[in-house]
Amino acid sequence: MNMRLNGIGMTSQRTRQRMIDRLRDQGIRDEAVLAAMYEVPRHLFVDEALASRAYDDVSLPINYEQTISQPYIVARMIEVLRDTGGRPMRRVLEIGTGCGYQAAVLAHVFPEVYTMERIQPLYERARNKLRDLNIRNVNVRYADGSAGLPEWAPFDGIIMAAAAPAMSAALREQLAIGGRMVLPLGRQEQWLYLVERDERGFRESRLEPVKFVPLLMGKT
Ligand code: SAH
């Protein structure tokens, strides 16, 4: 038996379990989300120099002035998305792939994930990472996601990882009836919002203050 490798494995298990315990303390209750966050190797999505901090409750740089969201906000957004009272959710859209971490967590709890990234090197790295991890139910797109992905709509869930100044009607329209969208809105001061769609229309609720990178236009 290779003691050194075994040791690393044990440490990683303990570190991941500490993250899960902390998420529970912070109020995350959805066991499927907690299980997915335990499974996905977050340290493989950040630079090696930052890997030792990957399971801390912080956002970390992923280059090009972008960040991987802190574990709490990833868990919280997916928990809110899944809180449908039992209605099954199949197809989900993420806007802002970044390093692909949140897409990997989404892939553990939803059958079909689409994710869009406007910065080409991030897009390529995320796509390769997800492929290396053998995560096959994520479709990664190099595109400006601010207008969503109408050709694959409707979505049961939409999750935005970058903050828009205002709610987009085009995006809302891509929700299925019964669908839910979780997104940060605002510039300096940002809040997390939930949009729910039913037969009669849309309902918006403001959840909690957040801090996201801005949603930007065009590809680069
Ligand atoms: N979910 C990501 C967080 C990435 S940060 C993760 O787990 O790492 C937000 C990302 O949104 C950045 O990579 C940024 O380039 C991207 N982004 C910003 N505006 C966008 C747009 N209009 N379309 C697609 N991606 C966008």
CSV table of C-alpha atoms and ligand atoms in Angstrom, one decimal:
chain,number,residue,atom,x,y,z
A,1,MET,CA,0.0,0.0,0.0
A,2,ASN,CA,1.3,3.5,-0.8
A,3,MET,CA,1.2,5.3,2.5
A,4,ARG,CA,1.9,8.7,1.1
A,5,LEU,CA,-1.0,8.6,-1.4
A,6,ASN,CA,-3.3,7.1,1.2
A,7,GLY,CA,-2.4,9.9,3.6
A,8,ILE,CA,-3.3,12.5,1.0
A,9,GLY,CA,-6.6,10.8,0.4
A,10,MET,CA,-7.4,10.8,4.1
A,11,THR,CA,-6.6,14.5,4.5
A,12,SER,CA,-8.7,15.4,1.5
A,13,GLN,CA,-11.6,13.4,3.0
A,14,ARG,CA,-11.3,15.2,6.3
A,15,THR,CA,-11.0,18.6,4.5
A,16,ARG,CA,-14.1,18.0,2.4
A,17,GLN,CA,-16.0,16.8,5.5
A,18,ARG,CA,-15.1,20.0,7.3
A,19,MET,CA,-16.5,22.0,4.4
A,20,ILE,CA,-19.8,20.0,4.5
A,21,ASP,CA,-20.1,20.5,8.3
A,22,ARG,CA,-19.6,24.2,7.8
A,23,LEU,CA,-22.2,24.3,5.1
A,24,ARG,CA,-24.6,22.6,7.5
A,25,ASP,CA,-23.8,25.2,10.2
A,26,GLN,CA,-24.4,27.9,7.6
A,27,GLY,CA,-27.9,26.5,7.1
A,28,ILE,CA,-27.6,24.3,4.0
A,29,ARG,CA,-30.2,21.5,4.4
A,30,ASP,CA,-30.5,19.8,1.0
A,31,GLU,CA,-28.8,16.5,1.4
A,32,ALA,CA,-28.4,16.0,-2.4
A,33,VAL,CA,-26.5,19.3,-2.6
A,34,LEU,CA,-24.3,18.4,0.4
A,35,ALA,CA,-23.5,15.0,-1.1
A,36,ALA,CA,-22.6,16.6,-4.5
A,37,MET,CA,-20.4,19.2,-2.8
A,38,TYR,CA,-18.6,16.4,-1.0
A,39,GLU,CA,-18.1,14.4,-4.2
A,40,VAL,CA,-16.8,17.2,-6.5
A,41,PRO,CA,-13.0,17.7,-6.1
A,42,ARG,CA,-13.0,21.5,-5.7
A,43,HIS,CA,-9.2,21.6,-5.4
A,44,LEU,CA,-8.9,20.3,-9.0
A,45,PHE,CA,-10.7,23.4,-10.3
A,46,VAL,CA,-8.2,26.0,-8.9
A,47,ASP,CA,-4.5,26.6,-9.5
A,48,GLU,CA,-2.2,24.2,-7.7
A,49,ALA,CA,-0.8,27.1,-5.6
A,50,LEU,CA,-4.3,27.7,-4.2
A,51,ALA,CA,-5.4,24.0,-3.8
A,52,SER,CA,-4.7,24.0,0.0
A,53,ARG,CA,-7.4,26.7,0.4
A,54,ALA,CA,-9.9,25.2,-2.0
A,55,TYR,CA,-12.2,23.9,0.7
A,56,ASP,CA,-12.1,27.1,2.8
A,57,ASP,CA,-15.3,29.2,2.6
A,58,VAL,CA,-13.7,31.8,0.3
A,59,SER,CA,-13.9,32.8,-3.4
A,60,LEU,CA,-10.6,32.3,-5.1
A,61,PRO,CA,-9.1,33.8,-8.3
A,62,ILE,CA,-9.3,31.7,-11.5
A,63,ASN,CA,-7.5,34.3,-13.7
A,64,TYR,CA,-8.9,36.9,-16.2
A,65,GLU,CA,-10.2,38.8,-13.1
A,66,GLN,CA,-12.7,36.1,-12.4
A,67,THR,CA,-13.3,34.0,-9.3
A,68,ILE,CA,-14.7,30.7,-8.3
A,69,SER,CA,-17.6,31.3,-6.0
A,70,GLN,CA,-17.3,30.4,-2.3
A,71,PRO,CA,-18.7,27.0,-1.4
A,72,TYR,CA,-21.6,28.5,0.7
A,73,ILE,CA,-23.0,30.5,-2.2
A,74,VAL,CA,-22.7,27.6,-4.7
A,75,ALA,CA,-24.6,25.4,-2.2
A,76,ARG,CA,-27.2,28.0,-1.4
A,77,MET,CA,-28.0,28.9,-5.0
A,78,ILE,CA,-28.4,25.2,-6.0
A,79,GLU,CA,-30.5,24.5,-2.9
A,80,VAL,CA,-32.9,27.4,-3.7
A,81,LEU,CA,-33.1,26.2,-7.3
A,82,ARG,CA,-34.0,22.6,-6.2
A,83,ASP,CA,-36.6,23.7,-3.7
A,84,THR,CA,-39.6,22.9,-5.9
A,85,GLY,CA,-41.7,21.0,-3.5
A,86,GLY,CA,-41.1,17.8,-5.4
A,87,ARG,CA,-41.5,18.9,-9.0
A,88,PRO,CA,-38.8,17.1,-11.0
A,89,MET,CA,-36.1,19.3,-12.6
A,90,ARG,CA,-34.4,18.0,-15.7
A,91,ARG,CA,-32.7,20.8,-17.7
A,92,VAL,CA,-30.7,23.6,-16.1
A,93,LEU,CA,-28.8,26.5,-17.6
A,94,GLU,CA,-25.8,28.2,-15.9
A,95,ILE,CA,-24.5,31.5,-17.1
A,96,GLY,CA,-20.9,32.1,-16.2
A,97,THR,CA,-19.0,28.7,-16.3
A,98,GLY,CA,-15.8,30.1,-14.9
A,99,CYS,CA,-13.6,27.2,-13.9
A,100,GLY,CA,-16.5,24.8,-14.2
A,101,TYR,CA,-16.8,23.9,-10.5
A,102,GLN,CA,-20.5,24.9,-10.1
A,103,ALA,CA,-21.3,23.2,-13.3
A,104,ALA,CA,-19.8,20.0,-11.9
A,105,VAL,CA,-21.9,20.3,-8.8
A,106,LEU,CA,-25.0,21.0,-10.9
A,107,ALA,CA,-24.2,17.9,-13.0
A,108,HIS,CA,-24.5,15.8,-9.8
A,109,VAL,CA,-28.0,16.9,-9.0
A,110,PHE,CA,-29.6,17.6,-12.4
A,111,PRO,CA,-29.7,15.2,-15.5
A,112,GLU,CA,-28.9,17.9,-18.1
A,113,VAL,CA,-26.8,21.0,-17.6
A,114,TYR,CA,-26.0,23.8,-20.1
A,115,THR,CA,-23.3,26.3,-19.1
A,116,MET,CA,-22.1,29.4,-21.0
A,117,GLU,CA,-18.8,31.3,-20.7
A,118,ARG,CA,-17.7,34.5,-22.6
A,119,ILE,CA,-13.9,34.2,-21.9
A,120,GLN,CA,-12.4,31.6,-24.3
A,121,PRO,CA,-9.5,30.3,-22.2
A,122,LEU,CA,-11.8,29.8,-19.2
A,123,TYR,CA,-14.3,28.0,-21.5
A,124,GLU,CA,-11.7,25.7,-22.8
A,125,ARG,CA,-10.2,24.9,-19.4
A,126,ALA,CA,-13.6,24.2,-17.9
A,127,ARG,CA,-14.6,22.0,-20.8
A,128,ASN,CA,-11.4,20.0,-20.6
A,129,LYS,CA,-11.6,19.7,-16.8
A,130,LEU,CA,-15.2,18.4,-16.9
A,131,ARG,CA,-14.2,15.9,-19.6
A,132,ASP,CA,-11.1,14.8,-17.6
A,133,LEU,CA,-13.5,14.2,-14.6
A,134,ASN,CA,-15.7,12.2,-16.9
A,135,ILE,CA,-18.7,14.5,-16.2
A,136,ARG,CA,-20.7,13.9,-19.4
A,137,ASN,CA,-24.1,15.6,-18.8
A,138,VAL,CA,-22.7,19.2,-19.0
A,139,ASN,CA,-22.8,21.0,-22.4
A,140,VAL,CA,-20.3,23.8,-22.2
A,141,ARG,CA,-20.8,26.8,-24.6
A,142,TYR,CA,-18.4,29.6,-25.6
A,143,ALA,CA,-20.9,32.4,-25.9
A,144,ASP,CA,-22.3,35.6,-24.3
A,145,GLY,CA,-24.9,34.2,-22.0
A,146,SER,CA,-26.7,37.4,-21.1
A,147,ALA,CA,-29.5,36.5,-23.5
A,148,GLY,CA,-29.6,32.9,-22.4
A,149,LEU,CA,-29.7,29.9,-24.7
A,150,PRO,CA,-33.1,30.1,-26.4
A,151,GLU,CA,-32.5,27.2,-28.7
A,152,TRP,CA,-32.4,24.8,-25.7
A,153,ALA,CA,-35.2,26.5,-23.7
A,154,PRO,CA,-37.3,26.0,-21.8
A,155,PHE,CA,-35.2,25.3,-18.7
A,156,ASP,CA,-36.5,24.0,-15.4
A,157,GLY,CA,-33.7,26.1,-13.7
A,158,ILE,CA,-31.5,29.0,-14.6
A,159,ILE,CA,-28.6,30.0,-12.4
A,160,MET,CA,-26.4,33.1,-12.9
A,161,ALA,CA,-22.9,33.3,-11.6
A,162,ALA,CA,-22.4,36.9,-12.5
A,163,ALA,CA,-24.4,40.0,-11.5
A,164,ALA,CA,-26.5,41.9,-14.0
A,165,PRO,CA,-27.7,45.4,-13.2
A,166,ALA,CA,-31.3,44.5,-13.8
A,167,MET,CA,-33.6,41.5,-14.4
A,168,SER,CA,-33.6,40.3,-18.0
A,169,ALA,CA,-37.0,39.6,-19.6
A,170,ALA,CA,-35.4,37.4,-22.3
A,171,LEU,CA,-34.0,35.1,-19.6
A,172,ARG,CA,-37.2,34.8,-17.7
A,173,GLU,CA,-39.0,33.8,-20.8
A,174,GLN,CA,-36.7,30.8,-21.1
A,175,LEU,CA,-38.0,29.3,-17.9
A,176,ALA,CA,-40.5,26.4,-18.1
A,177,ILE,CA,-43.8,26.7,-16.3
A,178,GLY,CA,-42.9,25.7,-12.7
A,179,GLY,CA,-39.3,26.7,-13.4
A,180,ARG,CA,-37.0,28.7,-11.1
A,181,MET,CA,-34.2,31.2,-11.7
A,182,VAL,CA,-31.6,32.2,-9.1
A,183,LEU,CA,-29.5,35.3,-9.8
A,184,PRO,CA,-27.5,38.1,-8.3
A,185,LEU,CA,-28.7,41.6,-9.3
A,186,GLY,CA,-27.1,45.0,-8.7
A,187,ARG,CA,-23.8,46.8,-9.2
A,188,GLN,CA,-22.2,47.9,-6.0
A,189,GLU,CA,-24.9,46.6,-3.7
A,190,GLN,CA,-26.0,43.2,-4.9
A,191,TRP,CA,-28.8,40.9,-3.8
A,192,LEU,CA,-29.6,37.3,-4.7
A,193,TYR,CA,-33.1,37.0,-6.3
A,194,LEU,CA,-35.4,34.0,-6.9
A,195,VAL,CA,-37.8,34.1,-9.9
A,196,GLU,CA,-40.5,31.5,-10.0
A,197,ARG,CA,-42.7,31.0,-13.1
A,198,ASP,CA,-46.2,29.6,-13.0
A,199,GLU,CA,-49.2,29.6,-15.3
A,200,ARG,CA,-50.1,33.1,-14.3
A,201,GLY,CA,-46.7,34.7,-14.6
A,202,PHE,CA,-43.5,35.4,-12.6
A,203,ARG,CA,-42.9,35.9,-8.9
A,204,GLU,CA,-39.7,37.5,-7.7
A,205,SER,CA,-38.3,37.4,-4.2
A,206,ARG,CA,-35.2,39.0,-2.8
A,207,LEU,CA,-33.1,36.6,-0.7
A,208,GLU,CA,-29.8,37.9,0.7
A,209,PRO,CA,-26.9,40.2,0.0
A,210,VAL,CA,-24.2,38.8,-2.2
A,211,LYS,CA,-21.0,39.8,-4.0
A,212,PHE,CA,-20.5,38.6,-7.6
A,213,VAL,CA,-18.3,39.6,-10.5
A,214,PRO,CA,-20.3,41.7,-13.1
A,215,LEU,CA,-22.1,40.1,-16.1
A,216,LEU,CA,-20.3,41.5,-19.1
A,217,MET,CA,-21.4,41.7,-22.8
A,218,GLY,CA,-19.8,40.0,-25.8
A,219,LYS,CA,-17.2,37.3,-26.1
A,220,THR,CA,-13.4,37.6,-25.5
B,1,SAH,N1,-19.7,29.3,-11.6
B,1,SAH,C1,-18.3,29.7,-11.7
B,1,SAH,C2,-18.1,31.1,-11.2
B,1,SAH,C3,-17.4,32.0,-12.2
B,1,SAH,S1,-17.4,33.7,-11.9
B,1,SAH,C4,-17.4,28.7,-11.1
B,1,SAH,O1,-17.8,27.8,-10.5
B,1,SAH,O2,-16.1,28.9,-11.2
B,1,SAH,C5,-18.5,34.3,-13.2
B,1,SAH,C6,-18.2,33.9,-14.6
B,1,SAH,O3,-19.2,34.5,-15.4
B,1,SAH,C7,-16.8,34.4,-15.1
B,1,SAH,O4,-16.1,33.4,-15.6
B,1,SAH,C8,-17.2,35.4,-16.2
B,1,SAH,O5,-16.3,35.4,-17.3
B,1,SAH,C9,-18.6,34.9,-16.6
B,1,SAH,N2,-19.4,35.8,-17.4
B,1,SAH,C10,-19.6,37.1,-17.1
B,1,SAH,N3,-20.5,37.7,-18.0
B,1,SAH,C11,-20.9,36.6,-18.8
B,1,SAH,C12,-21.7,36.5,-20.0
B,1,SAH,N4,-22.4,37.6,-20.4
B,1,SAH,N5,-21.9,35.3,-20.6
B,1,SAH,C13,-21.2,34.2,-20.1
B,1,SAH,N6,-20.4,34.3,-19.0
B,1,SAH,C14,-20.2,35.5,-18.4
